[in-house]
PDB file of N, CA and C in Angstrom:
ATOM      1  N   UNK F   1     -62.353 -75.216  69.822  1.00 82.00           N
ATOM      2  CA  UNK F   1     -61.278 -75.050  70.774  1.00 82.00           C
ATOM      3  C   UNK F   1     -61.604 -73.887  71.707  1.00 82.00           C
ATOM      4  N   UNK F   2     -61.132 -73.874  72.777  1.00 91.00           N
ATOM      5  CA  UNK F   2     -61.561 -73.018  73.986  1.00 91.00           C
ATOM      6  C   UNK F   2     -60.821 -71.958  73.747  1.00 91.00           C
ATOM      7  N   UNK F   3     -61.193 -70.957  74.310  1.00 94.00           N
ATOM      8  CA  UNK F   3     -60.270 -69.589  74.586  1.00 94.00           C
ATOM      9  C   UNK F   3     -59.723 -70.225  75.789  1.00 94.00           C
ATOM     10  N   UNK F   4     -58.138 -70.635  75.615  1.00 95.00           N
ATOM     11  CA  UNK F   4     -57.517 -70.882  76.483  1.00 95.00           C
ATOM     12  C   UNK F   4     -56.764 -69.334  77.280  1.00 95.00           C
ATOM     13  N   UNK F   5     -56.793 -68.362  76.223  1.00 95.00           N
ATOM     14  CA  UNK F   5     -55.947 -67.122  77.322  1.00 95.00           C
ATOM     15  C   UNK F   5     -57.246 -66.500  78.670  1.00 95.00           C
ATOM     16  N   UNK F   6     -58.722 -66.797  77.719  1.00 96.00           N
ATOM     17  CA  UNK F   6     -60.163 -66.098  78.430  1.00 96.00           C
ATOM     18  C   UNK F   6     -59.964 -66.994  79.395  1.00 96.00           C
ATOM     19  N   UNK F   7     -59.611 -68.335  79.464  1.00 96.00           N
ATOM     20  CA  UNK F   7     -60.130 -69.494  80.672  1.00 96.00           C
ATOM     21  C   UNK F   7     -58.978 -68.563  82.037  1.00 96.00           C
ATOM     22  N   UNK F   8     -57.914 -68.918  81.506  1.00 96.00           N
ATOM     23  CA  UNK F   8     -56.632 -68.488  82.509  1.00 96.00           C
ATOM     24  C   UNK F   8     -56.503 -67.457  83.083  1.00 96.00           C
ATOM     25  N   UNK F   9     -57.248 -66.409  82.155  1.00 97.00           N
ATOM     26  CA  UNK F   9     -57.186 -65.046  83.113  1.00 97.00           C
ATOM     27  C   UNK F   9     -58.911 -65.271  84.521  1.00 97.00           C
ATOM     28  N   UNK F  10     -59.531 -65.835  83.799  1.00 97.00           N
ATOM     29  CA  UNK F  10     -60.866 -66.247  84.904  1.00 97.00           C
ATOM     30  C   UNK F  10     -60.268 -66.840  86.017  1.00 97.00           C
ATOM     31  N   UNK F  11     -59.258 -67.854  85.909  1.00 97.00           N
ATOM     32  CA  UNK F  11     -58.537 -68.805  86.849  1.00 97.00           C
ATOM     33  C   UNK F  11     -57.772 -68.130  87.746  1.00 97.00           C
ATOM     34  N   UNK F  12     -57.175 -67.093  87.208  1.00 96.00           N
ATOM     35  CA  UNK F  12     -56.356 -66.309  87.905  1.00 96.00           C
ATOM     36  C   UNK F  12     -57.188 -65.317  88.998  1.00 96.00           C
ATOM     37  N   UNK F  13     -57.963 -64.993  88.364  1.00 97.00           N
ATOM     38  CA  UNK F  13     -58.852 -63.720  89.185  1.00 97.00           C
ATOM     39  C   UNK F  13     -60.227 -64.356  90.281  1.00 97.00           C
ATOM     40  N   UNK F  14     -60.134 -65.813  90.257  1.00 97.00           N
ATOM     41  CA  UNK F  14     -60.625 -66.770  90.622  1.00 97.00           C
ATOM     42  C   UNK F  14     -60.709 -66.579  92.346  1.00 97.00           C
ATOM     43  N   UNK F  15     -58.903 -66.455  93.035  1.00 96.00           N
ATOM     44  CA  UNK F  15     -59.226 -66.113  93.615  1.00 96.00           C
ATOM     45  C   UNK F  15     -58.533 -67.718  95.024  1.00 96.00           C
ATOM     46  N   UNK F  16     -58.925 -68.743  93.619  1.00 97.00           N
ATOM     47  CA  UNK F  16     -58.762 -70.330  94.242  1.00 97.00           C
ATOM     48  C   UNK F  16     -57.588 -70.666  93.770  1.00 97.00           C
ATOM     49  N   UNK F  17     -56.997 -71.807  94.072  1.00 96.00           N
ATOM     50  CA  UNK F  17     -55.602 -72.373  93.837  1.00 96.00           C
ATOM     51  C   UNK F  17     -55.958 -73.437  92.425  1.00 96.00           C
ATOM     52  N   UNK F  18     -55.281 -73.535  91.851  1.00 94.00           N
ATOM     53  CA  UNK F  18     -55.118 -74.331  90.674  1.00 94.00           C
ATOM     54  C   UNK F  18     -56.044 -75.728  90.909  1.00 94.00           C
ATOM     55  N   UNK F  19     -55.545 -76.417  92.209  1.00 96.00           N
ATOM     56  CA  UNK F  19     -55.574 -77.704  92.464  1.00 96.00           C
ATOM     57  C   UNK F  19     -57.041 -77.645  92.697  1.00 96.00           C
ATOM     58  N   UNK F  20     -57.196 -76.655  93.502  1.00 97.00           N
ATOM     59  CA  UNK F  20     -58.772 -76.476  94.563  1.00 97.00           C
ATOM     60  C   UNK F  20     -59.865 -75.682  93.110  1.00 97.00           C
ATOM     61  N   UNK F  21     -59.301 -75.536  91.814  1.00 97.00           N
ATOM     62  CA  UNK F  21     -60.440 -75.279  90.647  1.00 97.00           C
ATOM     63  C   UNK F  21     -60.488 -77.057  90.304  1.00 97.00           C
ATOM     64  N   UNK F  22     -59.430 -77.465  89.798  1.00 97.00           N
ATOM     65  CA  UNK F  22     -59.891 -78.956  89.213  1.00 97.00           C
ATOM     66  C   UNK F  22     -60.412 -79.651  90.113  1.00 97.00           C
ATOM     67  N   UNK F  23     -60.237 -79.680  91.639  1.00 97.00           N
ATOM     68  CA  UNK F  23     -61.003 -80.713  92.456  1.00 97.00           C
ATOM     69  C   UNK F  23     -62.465 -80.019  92.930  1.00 97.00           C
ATOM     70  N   UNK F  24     -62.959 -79.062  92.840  1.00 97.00           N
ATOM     71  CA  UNK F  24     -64.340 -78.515  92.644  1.00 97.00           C
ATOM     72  C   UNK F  24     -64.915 -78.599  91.106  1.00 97.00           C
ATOM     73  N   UNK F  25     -64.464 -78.708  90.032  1.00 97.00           N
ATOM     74  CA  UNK F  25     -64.830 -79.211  88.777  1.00 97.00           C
ATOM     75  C   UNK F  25     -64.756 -80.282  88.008  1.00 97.00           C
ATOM     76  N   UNK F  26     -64.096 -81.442  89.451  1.00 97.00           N
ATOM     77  CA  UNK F  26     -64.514 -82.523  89.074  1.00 97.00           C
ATOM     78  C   UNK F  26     -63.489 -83.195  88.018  1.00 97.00           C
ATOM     79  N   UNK F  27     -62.623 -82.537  87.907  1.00 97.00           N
ATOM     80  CA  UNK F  27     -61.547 -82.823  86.841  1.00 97.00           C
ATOM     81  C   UNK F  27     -60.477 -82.595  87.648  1.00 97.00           C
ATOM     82  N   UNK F  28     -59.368 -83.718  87.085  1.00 97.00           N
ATOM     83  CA  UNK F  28     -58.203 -84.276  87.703  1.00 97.00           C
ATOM     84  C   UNK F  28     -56.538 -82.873  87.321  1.00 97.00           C
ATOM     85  N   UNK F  29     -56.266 -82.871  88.257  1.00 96.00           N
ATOM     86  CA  UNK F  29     -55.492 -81.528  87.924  1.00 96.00           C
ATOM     87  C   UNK F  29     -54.589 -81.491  86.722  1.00 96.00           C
ATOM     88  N   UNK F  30     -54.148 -82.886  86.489  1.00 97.00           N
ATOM     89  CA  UNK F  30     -53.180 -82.995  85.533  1.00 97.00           C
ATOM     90  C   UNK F  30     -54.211 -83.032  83.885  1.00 97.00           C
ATOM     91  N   UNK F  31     -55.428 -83.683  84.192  1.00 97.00           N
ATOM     92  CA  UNK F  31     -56.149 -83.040  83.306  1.00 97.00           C
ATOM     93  C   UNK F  31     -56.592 -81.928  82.766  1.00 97.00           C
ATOM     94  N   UNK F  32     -56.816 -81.332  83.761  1.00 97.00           N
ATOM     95  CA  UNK F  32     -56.944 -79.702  83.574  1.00 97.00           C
ATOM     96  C   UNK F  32     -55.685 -79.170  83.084  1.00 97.00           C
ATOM     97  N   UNK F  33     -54.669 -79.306  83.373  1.00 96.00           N
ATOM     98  CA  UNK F  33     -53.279 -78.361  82.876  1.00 96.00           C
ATOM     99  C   UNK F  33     -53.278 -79.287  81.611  1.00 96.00           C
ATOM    100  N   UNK F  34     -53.094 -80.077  81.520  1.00 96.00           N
ATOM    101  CA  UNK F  34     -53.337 -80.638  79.962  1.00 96.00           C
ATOM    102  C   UNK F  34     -53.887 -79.913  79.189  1.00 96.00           C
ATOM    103  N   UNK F  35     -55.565 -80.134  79.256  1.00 96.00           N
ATOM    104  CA  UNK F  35     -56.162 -79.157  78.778  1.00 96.00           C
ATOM    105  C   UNK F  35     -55.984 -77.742  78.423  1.00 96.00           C
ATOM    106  N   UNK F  36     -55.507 -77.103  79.421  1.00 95.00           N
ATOM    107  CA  UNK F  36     -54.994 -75.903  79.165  1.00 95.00           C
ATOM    108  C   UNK F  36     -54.185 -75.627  78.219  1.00 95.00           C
ATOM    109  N   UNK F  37     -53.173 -76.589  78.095  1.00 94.00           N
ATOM    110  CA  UNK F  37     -52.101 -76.604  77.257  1.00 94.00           C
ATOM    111  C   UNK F  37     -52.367 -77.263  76.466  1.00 94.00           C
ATOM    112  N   UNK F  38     -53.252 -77.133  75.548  1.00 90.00           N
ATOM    113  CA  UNK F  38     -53.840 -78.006  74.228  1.00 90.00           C
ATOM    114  C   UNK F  38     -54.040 -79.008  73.891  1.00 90.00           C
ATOM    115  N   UNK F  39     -53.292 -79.834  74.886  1.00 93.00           N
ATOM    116  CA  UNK F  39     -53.291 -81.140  74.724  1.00 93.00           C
ATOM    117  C   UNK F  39     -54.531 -82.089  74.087  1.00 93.00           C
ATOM    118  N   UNK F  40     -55.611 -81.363  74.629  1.00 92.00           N
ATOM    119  CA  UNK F  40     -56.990 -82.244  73.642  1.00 92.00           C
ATOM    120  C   UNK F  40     -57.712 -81.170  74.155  1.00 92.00           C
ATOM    121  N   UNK F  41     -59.113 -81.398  73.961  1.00 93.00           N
ATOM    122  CA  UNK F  41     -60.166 -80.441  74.095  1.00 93.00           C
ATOM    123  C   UNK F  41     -61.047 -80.597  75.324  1.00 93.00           C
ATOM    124  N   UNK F  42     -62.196 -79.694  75.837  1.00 96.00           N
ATOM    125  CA  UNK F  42     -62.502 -80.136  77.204  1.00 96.00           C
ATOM    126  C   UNK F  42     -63.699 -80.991  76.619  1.00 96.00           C
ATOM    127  N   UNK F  43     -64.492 -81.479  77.654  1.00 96.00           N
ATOM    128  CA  UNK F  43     -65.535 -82.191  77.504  1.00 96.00           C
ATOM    129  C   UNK F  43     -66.736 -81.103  78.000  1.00 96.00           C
ATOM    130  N   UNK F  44     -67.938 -81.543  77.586  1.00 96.00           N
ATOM    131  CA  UNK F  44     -69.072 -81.001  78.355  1.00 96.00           C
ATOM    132  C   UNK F  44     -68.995 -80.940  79.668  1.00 96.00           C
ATOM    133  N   UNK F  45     -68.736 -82.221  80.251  1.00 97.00           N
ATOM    134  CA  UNK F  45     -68.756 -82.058  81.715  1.00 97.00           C
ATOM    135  C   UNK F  45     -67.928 -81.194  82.258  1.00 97.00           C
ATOM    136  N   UNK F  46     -66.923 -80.890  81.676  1.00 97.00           N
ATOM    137  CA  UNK F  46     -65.639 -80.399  82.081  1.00 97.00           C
ATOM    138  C   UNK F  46     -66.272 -78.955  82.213  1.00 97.00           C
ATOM    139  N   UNK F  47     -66.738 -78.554  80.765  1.00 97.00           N
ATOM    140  CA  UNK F  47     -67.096 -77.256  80.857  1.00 97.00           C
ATOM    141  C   UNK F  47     -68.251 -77.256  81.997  1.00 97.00           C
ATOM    142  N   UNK F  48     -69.287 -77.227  81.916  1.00 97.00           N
ATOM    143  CA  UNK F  48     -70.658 -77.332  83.289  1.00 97.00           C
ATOM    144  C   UNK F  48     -69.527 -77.529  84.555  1.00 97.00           C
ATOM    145  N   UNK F  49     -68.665 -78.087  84.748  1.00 98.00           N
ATOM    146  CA  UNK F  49     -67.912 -78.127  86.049  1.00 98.00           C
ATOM    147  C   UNK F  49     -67.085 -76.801  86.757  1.00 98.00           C
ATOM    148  N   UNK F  50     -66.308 -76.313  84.968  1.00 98.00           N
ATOM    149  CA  UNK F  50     -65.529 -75.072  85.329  1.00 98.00           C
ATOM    150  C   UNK F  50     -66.014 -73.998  85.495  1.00 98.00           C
ATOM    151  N   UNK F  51     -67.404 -73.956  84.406  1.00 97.00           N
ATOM    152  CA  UNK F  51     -68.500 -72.835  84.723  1.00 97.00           C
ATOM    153  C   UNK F  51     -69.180 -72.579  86.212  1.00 97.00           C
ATOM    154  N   UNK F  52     -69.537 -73.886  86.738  1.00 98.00           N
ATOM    155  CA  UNK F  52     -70.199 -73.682  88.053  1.00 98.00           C
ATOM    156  C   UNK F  52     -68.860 -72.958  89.268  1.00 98.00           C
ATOM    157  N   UNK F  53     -67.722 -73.426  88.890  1.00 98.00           N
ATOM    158  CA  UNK F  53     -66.827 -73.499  90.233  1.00 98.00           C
ATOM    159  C   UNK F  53     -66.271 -71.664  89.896  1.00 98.00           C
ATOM    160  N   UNK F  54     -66.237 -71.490  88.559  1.00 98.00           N
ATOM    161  CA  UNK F  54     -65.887 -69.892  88.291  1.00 98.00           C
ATOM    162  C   UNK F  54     -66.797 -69.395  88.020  1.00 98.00           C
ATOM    163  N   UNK F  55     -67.924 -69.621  88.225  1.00 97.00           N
ATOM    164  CA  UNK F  55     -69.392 -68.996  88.390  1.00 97.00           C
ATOM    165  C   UNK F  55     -69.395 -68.010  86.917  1.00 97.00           C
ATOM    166  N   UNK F  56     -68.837 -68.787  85.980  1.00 97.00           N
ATOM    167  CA  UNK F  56     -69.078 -68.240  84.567  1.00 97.00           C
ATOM    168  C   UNK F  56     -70.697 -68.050  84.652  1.00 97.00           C
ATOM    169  N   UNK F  57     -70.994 -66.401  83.986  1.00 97.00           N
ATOM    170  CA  UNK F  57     -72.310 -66.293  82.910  1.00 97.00           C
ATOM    171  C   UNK F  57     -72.528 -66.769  81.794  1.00 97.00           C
ATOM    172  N   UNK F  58     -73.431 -67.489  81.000  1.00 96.00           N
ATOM    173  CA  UNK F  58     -73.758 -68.171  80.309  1.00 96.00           C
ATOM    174  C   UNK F  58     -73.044 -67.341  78.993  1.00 96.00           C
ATOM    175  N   UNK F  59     -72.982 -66.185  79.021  1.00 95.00           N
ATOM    176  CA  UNK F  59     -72.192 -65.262  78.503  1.00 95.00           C
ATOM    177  C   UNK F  59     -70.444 -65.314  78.093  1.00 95.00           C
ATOM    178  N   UNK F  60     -70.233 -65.876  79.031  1.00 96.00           N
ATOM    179  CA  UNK F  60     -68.872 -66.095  79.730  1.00 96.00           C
ATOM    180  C   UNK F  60     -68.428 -67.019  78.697  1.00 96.00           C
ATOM    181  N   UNK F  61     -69.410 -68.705  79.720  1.00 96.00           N
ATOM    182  CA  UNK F  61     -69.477 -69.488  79.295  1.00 96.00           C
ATOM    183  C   UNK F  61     -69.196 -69.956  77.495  1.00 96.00           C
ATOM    184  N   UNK F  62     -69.883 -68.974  77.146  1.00 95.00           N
ATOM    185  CA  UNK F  62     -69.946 -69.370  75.725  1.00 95.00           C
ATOM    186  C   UNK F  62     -68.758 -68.764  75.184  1.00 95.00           C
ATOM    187  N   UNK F  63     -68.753 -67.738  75.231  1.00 95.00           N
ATOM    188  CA  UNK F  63     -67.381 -66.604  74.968  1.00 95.00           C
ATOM    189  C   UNK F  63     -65.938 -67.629  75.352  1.00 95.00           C
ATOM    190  N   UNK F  64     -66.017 -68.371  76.325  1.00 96.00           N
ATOM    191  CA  UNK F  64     -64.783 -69.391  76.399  1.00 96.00           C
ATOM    192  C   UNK F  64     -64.687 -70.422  75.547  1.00 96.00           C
ATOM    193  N   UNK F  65     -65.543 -71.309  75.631  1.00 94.00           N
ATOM    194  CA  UNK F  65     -66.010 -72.469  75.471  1.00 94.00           C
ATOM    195  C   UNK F  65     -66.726 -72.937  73.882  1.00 94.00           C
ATOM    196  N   UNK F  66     -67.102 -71.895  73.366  1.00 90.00           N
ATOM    197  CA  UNK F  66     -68.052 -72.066  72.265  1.00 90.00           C
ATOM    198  C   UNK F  66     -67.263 -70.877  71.104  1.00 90.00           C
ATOM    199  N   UNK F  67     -66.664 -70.432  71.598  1.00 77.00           N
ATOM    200  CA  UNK F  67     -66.222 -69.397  70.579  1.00 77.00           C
ATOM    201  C   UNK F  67     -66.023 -69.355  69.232  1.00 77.00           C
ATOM    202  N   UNK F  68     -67.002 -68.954  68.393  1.00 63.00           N
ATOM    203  CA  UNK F  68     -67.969 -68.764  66.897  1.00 63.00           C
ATOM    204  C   UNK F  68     -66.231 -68.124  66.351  1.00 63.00           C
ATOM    205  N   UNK F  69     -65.403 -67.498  66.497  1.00 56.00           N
ATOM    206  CA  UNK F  69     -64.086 -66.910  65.709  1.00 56.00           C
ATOM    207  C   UNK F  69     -63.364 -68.218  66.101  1.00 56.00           C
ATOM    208  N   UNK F  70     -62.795 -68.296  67.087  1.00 49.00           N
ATOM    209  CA  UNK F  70     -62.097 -69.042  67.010  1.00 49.00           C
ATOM    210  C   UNK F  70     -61.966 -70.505  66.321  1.00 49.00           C
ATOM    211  N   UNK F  71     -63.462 -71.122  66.290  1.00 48.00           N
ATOM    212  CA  UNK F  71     -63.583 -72.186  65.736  1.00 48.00           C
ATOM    213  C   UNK F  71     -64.116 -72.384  63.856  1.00 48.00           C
ATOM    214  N   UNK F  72     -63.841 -70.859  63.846  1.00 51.00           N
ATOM    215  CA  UNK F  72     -64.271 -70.432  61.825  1.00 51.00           C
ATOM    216  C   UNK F  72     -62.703 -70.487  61.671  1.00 51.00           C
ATOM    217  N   UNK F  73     -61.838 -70.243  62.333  1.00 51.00           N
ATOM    218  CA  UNK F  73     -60.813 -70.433  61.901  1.00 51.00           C
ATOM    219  C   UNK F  73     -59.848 -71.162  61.400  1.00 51.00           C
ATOM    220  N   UNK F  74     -60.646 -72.255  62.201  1.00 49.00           N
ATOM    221  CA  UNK F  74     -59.929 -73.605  62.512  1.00 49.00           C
ATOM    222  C   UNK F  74     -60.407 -74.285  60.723  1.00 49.00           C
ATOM    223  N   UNK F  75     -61.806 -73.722  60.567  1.00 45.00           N
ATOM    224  CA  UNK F  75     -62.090 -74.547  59.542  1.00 45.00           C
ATOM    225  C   UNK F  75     -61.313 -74.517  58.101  1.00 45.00           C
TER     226      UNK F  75
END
Protein backbone atom coordinates (compact mmCIF):
# COMPACT_ATOMS: atom_id res chain seq x y z
CA UNK A 1 0.00 0.00 0.00
CA UNK A 2 1.24 3.50 -0.86
CA UNK A 3 2.07 6.23 1.52
CA UNK A 4 -1.02 7.90 0.77
CA UNK A 5 -0.24 11.09 3.34
CA UNK A 6 3.77 11.13 1.36
CA UNK A 7 1.75 11.06 -2.17
CA UNK A 8 -0.66 14.17 -1.09
CA UNK A 9 1.70 16.31 0.45
CA UNK A 10 4.00 15.86 -3.11
CA UNK A 11 0.56 16.76 -4.88
CA UNK A 12 0.11 19.63 -2.97
CA UNK A 13 3.57 21.21 -3.28
CA UNK A 14 3.28 20.11 -6.91
CA UNK A 15 2.36 23.25 -7.74
CA UNK A 16 -0.41 21.62 -10.58
CA UNK A 17 -4.15 21.23 -10.16
CA UNK A 18 -5.52 17.87 -9.20
CA UNK A 19 -7.10 17.31 -12.65
CA UNK A 20 -3.85 18.56 -14.66
CA UNK A 21 -1.64 15.61 -12.21
CA UNK A 22 -4.09 12.70 -13.38
CA UNK A 23 -4.29 13.92 -17.03
CA UNK A 24 -0.31 14.16 -17.29
CA UNK A 25 -0.13 10.62 -15.53
CA UNK A 26 -2.26 9.17 -17.66
CA UNK A 27 -4.79 8.24 -15.09
CA UNK A 28 -8.41 9.21 -15.02
CA UNK A 29 -9.12 11.74 -12.18
CA UNK A 30 -11.76 9.84 -10.55
CA UNK A 31 -9.23 7.12 -10.54
CA UNK A 32 -6.72 8.87 -8.97
CA UNK A 33 -8.97 10.24 -6.01
CA UNK A 34 -10.08 6.73 -5.65
CA UNK A 35 -6.86 5.68 -5.26
CA UNK A 36 -6.02 8.11 -2.92
CA UNK A 37 -8.73 7.19 -0.84
CA UNK A 38 -7.95 3.51 -0.62
CA UNK A 39 -10.18 2.39 -2.66
CA UNK A 40 -7.69 -0.24 -4.37
CA UNK A 41 -4.07 0.05 -4.97
CA UNK A 42 -2.10 1.87 -7.80
CA UNK A 43 -0.75 0.02 -10.67
CA UNK A 44 2.81 0.17 -12.07
CA UNK A 45 1.82 2.32 -14.70
CA UNK A 46 0.15 4.51 -12.45
CA UNK A 47 3.17 4.77 -10.37
CA UNK A 48 5.97 5.47 -13.57
CA UNK A 49 3.14 8.08 -14.55
CA UNK A 50 2.91 9.93 -11.08
CA UNK A 51 6.64 9.70 -10.65
CA UNK A 52 7.44 11.29 -14.05
CA UNK A 53 4.66 14.18 -13.75
CA UNK A 54 5.98 14.91 -9.83
CA UNK A 55 9.38 14.33 -10.93
CA UNK A 56 9.70 11.86 -7.92
CA UNK A 57 13.53 10.57 -7.13
CA UNK A 58 13.79 7.07 -7.35
CA UNK A 59 14.19 7.73 -3.66
CA UNK A 60 10.93 9.32 -3.44
CA UNK A 61 9.55 6.96 -5.58
CA UNK A 62 10.15 4.09 -3.49
CA UNK A 63 9.61 5.82 -0.09
CA UNK A 64 5.84 6.28 -1.56
CA UNK A 65 5.17 3.51 -3.48
CA UNK A 66 7.22 0.56 -2.15
CA UNK A 67 7.26 1.28 1.42
CA UNK A 68 9.22 -1.81 3.33
CA UNK A 69 7.09 -0.48 7.02
CA UNK A 70 4.20 0.03 5.77
CA UNK A 71 3.72 -3.13 3.91
CA UNK A 72 5.43 -5.45 7.15
CA UNK A 73 2.57 -4.27 8.69
CA UNK A 74 0.03 -5.22 6.71
CA UNK A 75 1.42 -8.73 6.98
Amino acid sequence: MADIKALKEKINNSGMTFSSIAKKSGILRETLYNRLNGVSDFTATEIVGLSRTLKLTKSERDDIFLNEKLNDMQL
